[in-house]
Amino acid sequence: MTEPDDPQAATGPATAPATESDDLARLAGLHVPVFSARVGTLLAPAFTDRPDPVMVDGTLGMGGHTLALLQAHPQLRVIGIDRDHQALDVARRRLTAAGVADRAVLVHAVYDEIGDVVADHTARGWIPRVGVAGVLFDLGVSSLQLDEVRRGFAYAVDAPLDMRMDRTTGITAADVLNTYSSPELVRVLRQYGEERFAPRIASAVVRARAEQPFTTSARLVELVRASIPAAARRTGGHPAKRTFQALRIEVNDELGALRRAIPGAMDHLSVGGRLVVLSYQSLEDRIVKHAIAPRTESTAPPGLPFDVPGSAPEFGWLIRGSQQPDDAEVTENPRAASARLRAAVRLREAG
């Protein structure tokens, strides 16, 4: 992670030269963040009783959630983290246009680096020593990445098989397809895509790449379609959906990063601080649940007739289970259909 000595400088100059992100920023203004109202309602109590609250948006994207929260809470400051340089540029332009960029620091990092980011800004005095008031994670692939054809995230159009959220580092989806062994491909497709026809698809990939390496998505889509029985193709959405999800997760180590990010976020929340997480598939949701749940339980041995000091739960659930979008939210934003929301509040200091 690289950042200027001055935290405010991370947002960049308001008069930066025009780039392709100008058009994307204008389109971003039309984008409705998933669960925007619910996220705002859940986080608001953590901001209202503090003179100088700071929130970390661990998956800034185009900045929709951060923008709404900064506008709703004039005293709030936000540290926005994203691994995607293009997303950071779009978010910076949106926040600048809205006149709230002076209350936001944008950091190029993966969300599992949240502990380092918070520690750095605490040392600089930008975050109170007691910790942050809120943390938000809006997981999965962003609308920006889906809509930018050249990124290769969408299976509906032919594009280079990249799928990196940070295009400056790491392996691409093409690298995975062209270099992984058949067993490794089966593991990726089963574990991250829950694809029951993983062996068929992996074998077909190995045979096809021997003739010509994979470079673009259309060829992969056709291979997956041909590998899945016709009866199975008629249900469950697009036949390539699970394969593309699996490749994206592998390329970006999304689940590994998530397993590291949630505990790191919880450790840096102040008492009364709130954690809100939006996930879009069952693998993410299970990781979030299992990371939070143990810290919502007492650590005292069961059956004791008295309370053990320091054994009370550190966190409490703000909602029971995971919330799903209602029909109106899905109509407004179809990409919200698979969303699951979980939220917790810090009740006491650790230890």
mmCIF file of C-alpha atoms in Angstrom:
data_model
loop_
_atom_site.group_PDB
_atom_site.id
_atom_site.type_symbol
_atom_site.label_atom_id
_atom_site.label_comp_id
_atom_site.label_asym_id
_atom_site.label_seq_id
_atom_site.Cartn_x
_atom_site.Cartn_y
_atom_site.Cartn_z
ATOM 1 C CA MET A 1 0.000 0.000 0.000
ATOM 2 C CA THR A 2 1.332 3.399 -1.004
ATOM 3 C CA GLU A 3 -0.058 6.692 0.224
ATOM 4 C CA PRO A 4 1.151 10.310 0.445
ATOM 5 C CA ASP A 5 2.370 11.665 3.782
ATOM 6 C CA ASP A 6 -0.600 14.032 3.835
ATOM 7 C CA PRO A 7 -3.772 11.883 4.187
ATOM 8 C CA GLN A 8 -5.850 14.468 2.331
ATOM 9 C CA ALA A 9 -3.513 14.264 -0.656
ATOM 10 C CA ALA A 10 -4.713 10.720 -1.278
ATOM 11 C CA THR A 11 -7.861 12.137 -2.824
ATOM 12 C CA GLY A 12 -5.833 13.849 -5.562
ATOM 13 C CA PRO A 13 -6.334 17.282 -7.101
ATOM 14 C CA ALA A 14 -9.855 18.434 -7.881
ATOM 15 C CA THR A 15 -8.657 19.719 -11.248
ATOM 16 C CA ALA A 16 -7.096 16.489 -12.519
ATOM 17 C CA PRO A 17 -6.985 16.080 -16.307
ATOM 18 C CA ALA A 18 -10.034 14.521 -17.903
ATOM 19 C CA THR A 19 -9.855 10.762 -18.422
ATOM 20 C CA GLU A 20 -12.217 7.937 -19.349
ATOM 21 C CA SER A 21 -13.222 7.979 -15.688
ATOM 22 C CA ASP A 22 -15.026 11.290 -16.282
ATOM 23 C CA ASP A 23 -17.674 9.456 -18.282
ATOM 24 C CA LEU A 24 -17.771 6.650 -15.755
ATOM 25 C CA ALA A 25 -18.201 9.162 -12.942
ATOM 26 C CA ARG A 26 -21.189 10.683 -14.714
ATOM 27 C CA LEU A 27 -22.700 7.223 -15.115
ATOM 28 C CA ALA A 28 -21.930 6.513 -11.468
ATOM 29 C CA GLY A 29 -24.230 9.350 -10.510
ATOM 30 C CA LEU A 30 -27.111 7.266 -11.877
ATOM 31 C CA HIS A 31 -26.110 4.169 -9.915
ATOM 32 C CA VAL A 32 -28.114 3.321 -6.782
ATOM 33 C CA PRO A 33 -26.023 1.564 -4.109
ATOM 34 C CA VAL A 34 -27.502 -1.696 -2.851
ATOM 35 C CA PHE A 35 -29.394 -1.351 0.450
ATOM 36 C CA SER A 36 -28.458 2.337 0.635
ATOM 37 C CA ALA A 37 -31.284 3.309 3.000
ATOM 38 C CA ARG A 38 -30.811 0.291 5.278
ATOM 39 C CA VAL A 39 -27.049 0.823 5.448
ATOM 40 C CA GLY A 40 -27.612 4.441 6.419
ATOM 41 C CA THR A 41 -30.137 3.516 9.110
ATOM 42 C CA LEU A 42 -27.884 0.855 10.628
ATOM 43 C CA LEU A 43 -24.769 3.046 10.737
ATOM 44 C CA ALA A 44 -26.389 6.346 11.779
ATOM 45 C CA PRO A 45 -26.498 5.669 15.569
ATOM 46 C CA ALA A 46 -22.735 5.172 15.595
ATOM 47 C CA PHE A 47 -22.210 8.649 14.123
ATOM 48 C CA THR A 48 -24.787 10.818 15.872
ATOM 49 C CA ASP A 49 -23.407 10.877 19.428
ATOM 50 C CA ARG A 50 -19.753 11.463 18.557
ATOM 51 C CA PRO A 51 -18.092 14.832 17.903
ATOM 52 C CA ASP A 52 -15.740 13.517 15.214
ATOM 53 C CA PRO A 53 -16.778 10.066 13.923
ATOM 54 C CA VAL A 54 -14.693 8.224 11.339
ATOM 55 C CA MET A 55 -15.965 5.374 9.168
ATOM 56 C CA VAL A 56 -14.000 2.982 6.986
ATOM 57 C CA ASP A 57 -15.597 2.009 3.687
ATOM 58 C CA GLY A 58 -13.577 -1.122 3.007
ATOM 59 C CA THR A 59 -14.914 -1.575 -0.536
ATOM 60 C CA LEU A 60 -15.344 1.970 -1.796
ATOM 61 C CA GLY A 61 -16.189 1.167 -5.426
ATOM 62 C CA MET A 62 -17.737 4.207 -7.101
ATOM 63 C CA GLY A 63 -18.319 5.778 -3.687
ATOM 64 C CA GLY A 64 -22.116 5.594 -3.627
ATOM 65 C CA HIS A 65 -22.477 4.526 0.010
ATOM 66 C CA THR A 66 -19.745 6.875 1.187
ATOM 67 C CA LEU A 67 -21.260 9.826 -0.660
ATOM 68 C CA ALA A 68 -24.707 9.221 0.844
ATOM 69 C CA LEU A 69 -23.281 8.908 4.366
ATOM 70 C CA LEU A 70 -21.094 12.011 4.086
ATOM 71 C CA GLN A 71 -24.082 14.027 2.884
ATOM 72 C CA ALA A 72 -26.289 12.708 5.693
ATOM 73 C CA HIS A 73 -23.717 13.325 8.459
ATOM 74 C CA PRO A 74 -21.819 16.643 8.138
ATOM 75 C CA GLN A 75 -19.515 15.712 11.027
ATOM 76 C CA LEU A 76 -18.516 12.347 9.510
ATOM 77 C CA ARG A 77 -15.161 11.584 7.906
ATOM 78 C CA VAL A 78 -14.506 8.488 5.794
ATOM 79 C CA ILE A 79 -11.488 6.441 4.831
ATOM 80 C CA GLY A 80 -12.350 4.692 1.565
ATOM 81 C CA ILE A 81 -10.356 1.614 0.577
ATOM 82 C CA ASP A 82 -10.335 -0.017 -2.842
ATOM 83 C CA ARG A 83 -7.861 -2.113 -4.820
ATOM 84 C CA ASP A 84 -9.190 -0.768 -8.132
ATOM 85 C CA HIS A 85 -7.402 2.389 -9.310
ATOM 86 C CA GLN A 86 -10.226 3.217 -11.707
ATOM 87 C CA ALA A 87 -12.832 2.946 -8.939
ATOM 88 C CA LEU A 88 -10.795 5.256 -6.710
ATOM 89 C CA ASP A 89 -10.588 7.815 -9.524
ATOM 90 C CA VAL A 90 -14.332 7.702 -10.162
ATOM 91 C CA ALA A 91 -15.127 7.946 -6.441
ATOM 92 C CA ARG A 92 -12.759 10.877 -5.983
ATOM 93 C CA ARG A 93 -14.414 12.780 -8.817
ATOM 94 C CA ARG A 94 -17.899 12.114 -7.427
ATOM 95 C CA LEU A 95 -16.952 13.227 -3.919
ATOM 96 C CA THR A 96 -15.230 16.327 -5.274
ATOM 97 C CA ALA A 97 -18.240 17.259 -7.394
ATOM 98 C CA ALA A 98 -20.477 16.871 -4.331
ATOM 99 C CA GLY A 99 -18.236 19.097 -2.217
ATOM 100 C CA VAL A 100 -17.397 16.459 0.403
ATOM 101 C CA ALA A 101 -13.927 15.342 -0.713
ATOM 102 C CA ASP A 102 -12.299 17.281 2.128
ATOM 103 C CA ARG A 103 -13.819 14.761 4.553
ATOM 104 C CA ALA A 104 -12.614 11.669 2.707
ATOM 105 C CA VAL A 105 -9.268 9.926 2.371
ATOM 106 C CA LEU A 106 -9.051 7.391 -0.446
ATOM 107 C CA VAL A 107 -6.512 4.588 -0.100
ATOM 108 C CA HIS A 108 -5.356 2.075 -2.712
ATOM 109 C CA ALA A 109 -5.333 -1.231 -0.826
ATOM 110 C CA VAL A 110 -7.120 -4.557 -0.517
ATOM 111 C CA TYR A 111 -9.744 -4.617 2.211
ATOM 112 C CA ASP A 112 -7.825 -7.165 4.284
ATOM 113 C CA GLU A 113 -5.267 -4.386 4.843
ATOM 114 C CA ILE A 114 -7.852 -2.482 6.894
ATOM 115 C CA GLY A 115 -5.845 -2.979 10.098
ATOM 116 C CA ASP A 116 -2.738 -1.374 8.597
ATOM 117 C CA VAL A 117 -4.774 1.472 7.101
ATOM 118 C CA VAL A 118 -6.495 2.241 10.413
ATOM 119 C CA ALA A 119 -3.269 1.974 12.408
ATOM 120 C CA ASP A 120 -1.524 4.337 9.983
ATOM 121 C CA HIS A 121 -4.251 6.972 10.141
ATOM 122 C CA THR A 122 -4.552 6.629 13.925
ATOM 123 C CA ALA A 123 -0.841 7.377 14.220
ATOM 124 C CA ARG A 124 -1.386 10.454 12.040
ATOM 125 C CA GLY A 125 -4.175 11.635 14.306
ATOM 126 C CA TRP A 126 -6.881 11.293 11.671
ATOM 127 C CA ILE A 127 -8.645 8.513 13.599
ATOM 128 C CA PRO A 128 -9.384 8.768 17.350
ATOM 129 C CA ARG A 129 -7.375 6.412 19.554
ATOM 130 C CA VAL A 130 -10.595 4.716 20.672
ATOM 131 C CA GLY A 131 -11.137 3.369 17.153
ATOM 132 C CA VAL A 132 -13.485 3.913 14.228
ATOM 133 C CA ALA A 133 -17.220 4.434 14.550
ATOM 134 C CA GLY A 134 -18.237 2.260 11.626
ATOM 135 C CA VAL A 135 -17.002 -0.153 8.983
ATOM 136 C CA LEU A 136 -18.821 -1.023 5.760
ATOM 137 C CA PHE A 137 -18.051 -3.827 3.323
ATOM 138 C CA ASP A 138 -20.034 -4.093 0.076
ATOM 139 C CA LEU A 139 -18.527 -7.274 -1.319
ATOM 140 C CA GLY A 140 -18.314 -8.873 -4.746
ATOM 141 C CA VAL A 141 -17.711 -7.326 -8.137
ATOM 142 C CA SER A 142 -18.719 -3.677 -8.518
ATOM 143 C CA SER A 143 -21.044 -2.223 -11.127
ATOM 144 C CA LEU A 144 -18.063 -0.320 -12.520
ATOM 145 C CA GLN A 145 -16.173 -3.554 -13.109
ATOM 146 C CA LEU A 146 -19.174 -5.336 -14.597
ATOM 147 C CA ASP A 147 -20.003 -2.473 -16.939
ATOM 148 C CA GLU A 148 -16.444 -1.875 -18.160
ATOM 149 C CA VAL A 149 -16.272 -4.441 -20.980
ATOM 150 C CA ARG A 150 -12.484 -4.568 -21.129
ATOM 151 C CA ARG A 151 -12.268 -5.860 -17.552
ATOM 152 C CA GLY A 152 -13.598 -9.300 -18.568
ATOM 153 C CA PHE A 153 -15.948 -9.791 -15.588
ATOM 154 C CA ALA A 154 -19.129 -10.185 -17.639
ATOM 155 C CA TYR A 155 -19.941 -13.358 -19.554
ATOM 156 C CA ALA A 156 -22.523 -11.643 -21.777
ATOM 157 C CA VAL A 157 -19.885 -9.940 -23.976
ATOM 158 C CA ASP A 158 -16.610 -11.068 -25.527
ATOM 159 C CA ALA A 159 -13.688 -9.452 -23.710
ATOM 160 C CA PRO A 160 -10.142 -10.224 -22.539
ATOM 161 C CA LEU A 161 -10.102 -12.757 -19.702
ATOM 162 C CA ASP A 162 -8.584 -10.463 -17.093
ATOM 163 C CA MET A 163 -10.919 -10.206 -14.043
ATOM 164 C CA ARG A 164 -8.317 -8.525 -11.823
ATOM 165 C CA MET A 165 -9.805 -5.882 -9.555
ATOM 166 C CA ASP A 166 -6.340 -4.330 -9.432
ATOM 167 C CA ARG A 167 -5.059 -4.449 -12.996
ATOM 168 C CA THR A 168 -1.503 -3.581 -11.913
ATOM 169 C CA THR A 169 -0.739 -6.873 -10.206
ATOM 170 C CA GLY A 170 -1.506 -10.572 -9.951
ATOM 171 C CA ILE A 171 -2.603 -13.343 -12.288
ATOM 172 C CA THR A 172 -5.451 -13.022 -14.766
ATOM 173 C CA ALA A 173 -8.336 -15.380 -15.443
ATOM 174 C CA ALA A 174 -6.552 -16.387 -18.648
ATOM 175 C CA ASP A 175 -3.503 -17.361 -16.580
ATOM 176 C CA VAL A 176 -5.674 -19.605 -14.409
ATOM 177 C CA LEU A 177 -7.294 -21.291 -17.399
ATOM 178 C CA ASN A 178 -4.024 -21.762 -19.283
ATOM 179 C CA THR A 179 -1.717 -22.894 -16.455
ATOM 180 C CA TYR A 180 -3.721 -24.626 -13.711
ATOM 181 C CA SER A 181 -3.820 -28.421 -13.747
ATOM 182 C CA SER A 182 -7.134 -30.189 -14.208
ATOM 183 C CA PRO A 183 -7.445 -30.990 -10.460
ATOM 184 C CA GLU A 184 -6.666 -27.366 -9.597
ATOM 185 C CA LEU A 185 -9.350 -26.149 -11.997
ATOM 186 C CA VAL A 186 -11.853 -28.599 -10.506
ATOM 187 C CA ARG A 187 -11.039 -27.259 -7.027
ATOM 188 C CA VAL A 188 -11.552 -23.646 -8.104
ATOM 189 C CA LEU A 189 -14.836 -24.348 -9.891
ATOM 190 C CA ARG A 190 -16.240 -26.477 -7.069
ATOM 191 C CA GLN A 191 -15.052 -24.411 -4.134
ATOM 192 C CA TYR A 192 -15.716 -20.921 -5.459
ATOM 193 C CA GLY A 193 -18.440 -21.522 -8.043
ATOM 194 C CA GLU A 194 -20.188 -24.508 -6.453
ATOM 195 C CA GLU A 195 -20.215 -25.908 -9.978
ATOM 196 C CA ARG A 196 -21.358 -29.548 -9.972
ATOM 197 C CA PHE A 197 -20.046 -30.093 -13.503
ATOM 198 C CA ALA A 198 -16.545 -28.889 -12.562
ATOM 199 C CA PRO A 199 -14.729 -32.054 -13.772
ATOM 200 C CA ARG A 200 -16.371 -31.842 -17.211
ATOM 201 C CA ILE A 201 -15.519 -28.165 -17.584
ATOM 202 C CA ALA A 202 -11.938 -28.606 -16.335
ATOM 203 C CA SER A 203 -11.275 -31.485 -18.731
ATOM 204 C CA ALA A 204 -12.691 -29.475 -21.634
ATOM 205 C CA VAL A 205 -10.508 -26.481 -20.728
ATOM 206 C CA VAL A 206 -7.352 -28.607 -20.653
ATOM 207 C CA ARG A 207 -8.154 -30.133 -24.042
ATOM 208 C CA ALA A 208 -9.021 -26.777 -25.613
ATOM 209 C CA ARG A 209 -5.971 -24.901 -24.333
ATOM 210 C CA ALA A 210 -3.674 -27.566 -25.822
ATOM 211 C CA GLU A 211 -4.884 -26.403 -29.223
ATOM 212 C CA GLN A 212 -4.998 -22.681 -28.440
ATOM 213 C CA PRO A 213 -4.599 -20.736 -25.165
ATOM 214 C CA PHE A 214 -7.621 -18.907 -23.794
ATOM 215 C CA THR A 215 -7.556 -15.150 -24.254
ATOM 216 C CA THR A 216 -11.167 -13.911 -24.399
ATOM 217 C CA SER A 217 -14.438 -14.751 -22.698
ATOM 218 C CA ALA A 218 -16.648 -15.829 -25.624
ATOM 219 C CA ARG A 219 -14.673 -19.012 -26.228
ATOM 220 C CA LEU A 220 -14.879 -19.922 -22.543
ATOM 221 C CA VAL A 221 -18.622 -19.276 -22.446
ATOM 222 C CA GLU A 222 -19.196 -21.621 -25.381
ATOM 223 C CA LEU A 223 -16.977 -24.288 -23.833
ATOM 224 C CA VAL A 224 -18.872 -24.146 -20.530
ATOM 225 C CA ARG A 225 -22.217 -24.247 -22.310
ATOM 226 C CA ALA A 226 -21.161 -27.338 -24.259
ATOM 227 C CA SER A 227 -19.834 -29.034 -21.103
ATOM 228 C CA ILE A 228 -23.097 -28.772 -19.166
ATOM 229 C CA PRO A 229 -25.951 -31.158 -20.036
ATOM 230 C CA ALA A 230 -28.861 -29.550 -21.853
ATOM 231 C CA ALA A 231 -31.305 -30.288 -19.019
ATOM 232 C CA ALA A 232 -29.062 -28.514 -16.500
ATOM 233 C CA ARG A 233 -28.670 -25.503 -18.782
ATOM 234 C CA ARG A 234 -32.397 -24.811 -18.620
ATOM 235 C CA THR A 235 -32.303 -23.897 -14.902
ATOM 236 C CA GLY A 236 -30.107 -21.844 -12.611
ATOM 237 C CA GLY A 237 -29.412 -18.865 -14.835
ATOM 238 C CA HIS A 238 -26.628 -18.472 -17.376
ATOM 239 C CA PRO A 239 -24.529 -21.674 -17.582
ATOM 240 C CA ALA A 240 -21.255 -19.716 -17.355
ATOM 241 C CA LYS A 241 -22.264 -17.738 -14.266
ATOM 242 C CA ARG A 242 -20.678 -20.099 -11.732
ATOM 243 C CA THR A 243 -17.466 -20.526 -13.733
ATOM 244 C CA PHE A 244 -16.960 -16.774 -14.063
ATOM 245 C CA GLN A 245 -17.653 -16.286 -10.357
ATOM 246 C CA ALA A 246 -15.123 -18.973 -9.462
ATOM 247 C CA LEU A 247 -12.415 -17.513 -11.695
ATOM 248 C CA ARG A 248 -12.984 -14.008 -10.342
ATOM 249 C CA ILE A 249 -12.739 -15.185 -6.735
ATOM 250 C CA GLU A 250 -9.558 -17.162 -7.466
ATOM 251 C CA VAL A 251 -7.891 -14.298 -9.345
ATOM 252 C CA ASN A 252 -8.585 -11.781 -6.575
ATOM 253 C CA ASP A 253 -8.356 -14.105 -3.533
ATOM 254 C CA GLU A 254 -11.694 -12.645 -2.488
ATOM 255 C CA LEU A 255 -12.616 -15.206 0.152
ATOM 256 C CA GLY A 256 -9.149 -15.283 1.674
ATOM 257 C CA ALA A 257 -9.151 -11.501 1.894
ATOM 258 C CA LEU A 258 -12.627 -11.559 3.455
ATOM 259 C CA ARG A 259 -11.581 -14.072 6.131
ATOM 260 C CA ARG A 260 -8.783 -11.719 7.119
ATOM 261 C CA ALA A 261 -10.740 -8.475 6.754
ATOM 262 C CA ILE A 262 -13.714 -9.095 9.068
ATOM 263 C CA PRO A 263 -11.660 -9.799 12.229
ATOM 264 C CA GLY A 264 -9.405 -6.860 11.401
ATOM 265 C CA ALA A 265 -12.402 -4.558 11.076
ATOM 266 C CA MET A 266 -13.935 -5.760 14.330
ATOM 267 C CA ASP A 267 -10.681 -5.245 16.216
ATOM 268 C CA HIS A 268 -10.604 -1.549 15.258
ATOM 269 C CA LEU A 269 -14.213 -0.652 16.065
ATOM 270 C CA SER A 270 -14.755 1.513 19.129
ATOM 271 C CA VAL A 271 -17.414 0.638 21.702
ATOM 272 C CA GLY A 272 -20.744 1.463 20.074
ATOM 273 C CA GLY A 273 -19.145 1.189 16.646
ATOM 274 C CA ARG A 274 -21.006 -0.725 13.969
ATOM 275 C CA LEU A 275 -20.044 -3.206 11.269
ATOM 276 C CA VAL A 276 -22.276 -3.629 8.207
ATOM 277 C CA VAL A 277 -21.525 -6.217 5.513
ATOM 278 C CA LEU A 278 -23.285 -6.790 2.188
ATOM 279 C CA SER A 279 -22.545 -10.102 0.483
ATOM 280 C CA TYR A 280 -23.860 -11.521 -2.769
ATOM 281 C CA GLN A 281 -23.374 -15.263 -2.591
ATOM 282 C CA SER A 282 -23.550 -17.960 0.062
ATOM 283 C CA LEU A 283 -19.787 -18.460 0.361
ATOM 284 C CA GLU A 284 -19.266 -14.828 1.381
ATOM 285 C CA ASP A 285 -22.253 -14.786 3.702
ATOM 286 C CA ARG A 286 -21.076 -17.893 5.585
ATOM 287 C CA ILE A 287 -17.611 -16.414 6.105
ATOM 288 C CA VAL A 288 -19.112 -13.182 7.466
ATOM 289 C CA LYS A 289 -21.473 -15.046 9.805
ATOM 290 C CA HIS A 290 -18.781 -17.384 11.143
ATOM 291 C CA ALA A 291 -16.323 -14.517 11.677
ATOM 292 C CA ILE A 292 -18.763 -12.424 13.712
ATOM 293 C CA ALA A 293 -20.752 -15.078 15.587
ATOM 294 C CA PRO A 294 -18.111 -16.245 18.116
ATOM 295 C CA ARG A 295 -17.624 -12.693 19.343
ATOM 296 C CA THR A 296 -21.352 -12.284 20.006
ATOM 297 C CA GLU A 297 -21.268 -15.082 22.600
ATOM 298 C CA SER A 298 -20.197 -15.176 26.236
ATOM 299 C CA THR A 299 -16.845 -16.813 26.902
ATOM 300 C CA ALA A 300 -17.850 -17.930 30.420
ATOM 301 C CA PRO A 301 -18.089 -21.682 31.015
ATOM 302 C CA PRO A 302 -21.721 -22.790 30.643
ATOM 303 C CA GLY A 303 -23.784 -23.408 33.751
ATOM 304 C CA LEU A 304 -22.039 -20.969 36.103
ATOM 305 C CA PRO A 305 -24.480 -19.252 38.523
ATOM 306 C CA PHE A 306 -22.556 -15.957 38.330
ATOM 307 C CA ASP A 307 -21.018 -13.704 35.687
ATOM 308 C CA VAL A 308 -17.313 -14.037 34.999
ATOM 309 C CA PRO A 309 -15.625 -10.622 34.584
ATOM 310 C CA GLY A 310 -14.586 -10.039 31.002
ATOM 311 C CA SER A 311 -16.672 -12.902 29.630
ATOM 312 C CA ALA A 312 -19.601 -10.876 28.269
ATOM 313 C CA PRO A 313 -19.966 -10.820 24.487
ATOM 314 C CA GLU A 314 -17.792 -8.255 22.686
ATOM 315 C CA PHE A 315 -20.390 -7.763 19.943
ATOM 316 C CA GLY A 316 -24.135 -8.019 19.482
ATOM 317 C CA TRP A 317 -26.115 -8.678 16.328
ATOM 318 C CA LEU A 318 -28.129 -5.694 15.105
ATOM 319 C CA ILE A 319 -30.421 -7.847 12.972
ATOM 320 C CA ARG A 320 -31.405 -11.486 13.236
ATOM 321 C CA GLY A 321 -29.834 -13.597 10.523
ATOM 322 C CA SER A 322 -29.234 -11.936 7.176
ATOM 323 C CA GLN A 323 -31.622 -9.451 5.613
ATOM 324 C CA GLN A 324 -32.625 -9.730 1.971
ATOM 325 C CA PRO A 325 -33.912 -6.997 -0.364
ATOM 326 C CA ASP A 326 -37.628 -6.490 -0.798
ATOM 327 C CA ASP A 327 -39.375 -6.352 -4.164
ATOM 328 C CA ALA A 328 -39.128 -2.562 -4.386
ATOM 329 C CA GLU A 329 -35.358 -2.621 -3.861
ATOM 330 C CA VAL A 330 -34.871 -5.304 -6.503
ATOM 331 C CA THR A 331 -37.046 -3.356 -8.953
ATOM 332 C CA GLU A 332 -34.986 -0.219 -8.328
ATOM 333 C CA ASN A 333 -31.676 -2.087 -8.597
ATOM 334 C CA PRO A 334 -31.826 -5.615 -10.099
ATOM 335 C CA ARG A 335 -28.265 -6.299 -8.964
ATOM 336 C CA ALA A 336 -29.551 -6.260 -5.378
ATOM 337 C CA ALA A 337 -31.481 -9.503 -5.902
ATOM 338 C CA SER A 338 -28.807 -11.758 -4.400
ATOM 339 C CA ALA A 339 -27.716 -9.361 -1.632
ATOM 340 C CA ARG A 340 -27.550 -10.451 2.005
ATOM 341 C CA LEU A 341 -26.966 -7.950 4.806
ATOM 342 C CA ARG A 342 -25.483 -8.635 8.254
ATOM 343 C CA ALA A 343 -24.677 -6.083 10.950
ATOM 344 C CA ALA A 344 -23.185 -6.045 14.445
ATOM 345 C CA VAL A 345 -22.314 -3.496 17.143
ATOM 346 C CA ARG A 346 -19.376 -3.477 19.535
ATOM 347 C CA LEU A 347 -20.591 -3.780 23.135
ATOM 348 C CA ARG A 348 -17.333 -3.687 25.085
ATOM 349 C CA GLU A 349 -13.577 -3.599 24.700
ATOM 350 C CA ALA A 350 -11.775 -6.887 24.131
ATOM 351 C CA GLY A 351 -10.037 -8.609 27.028
#
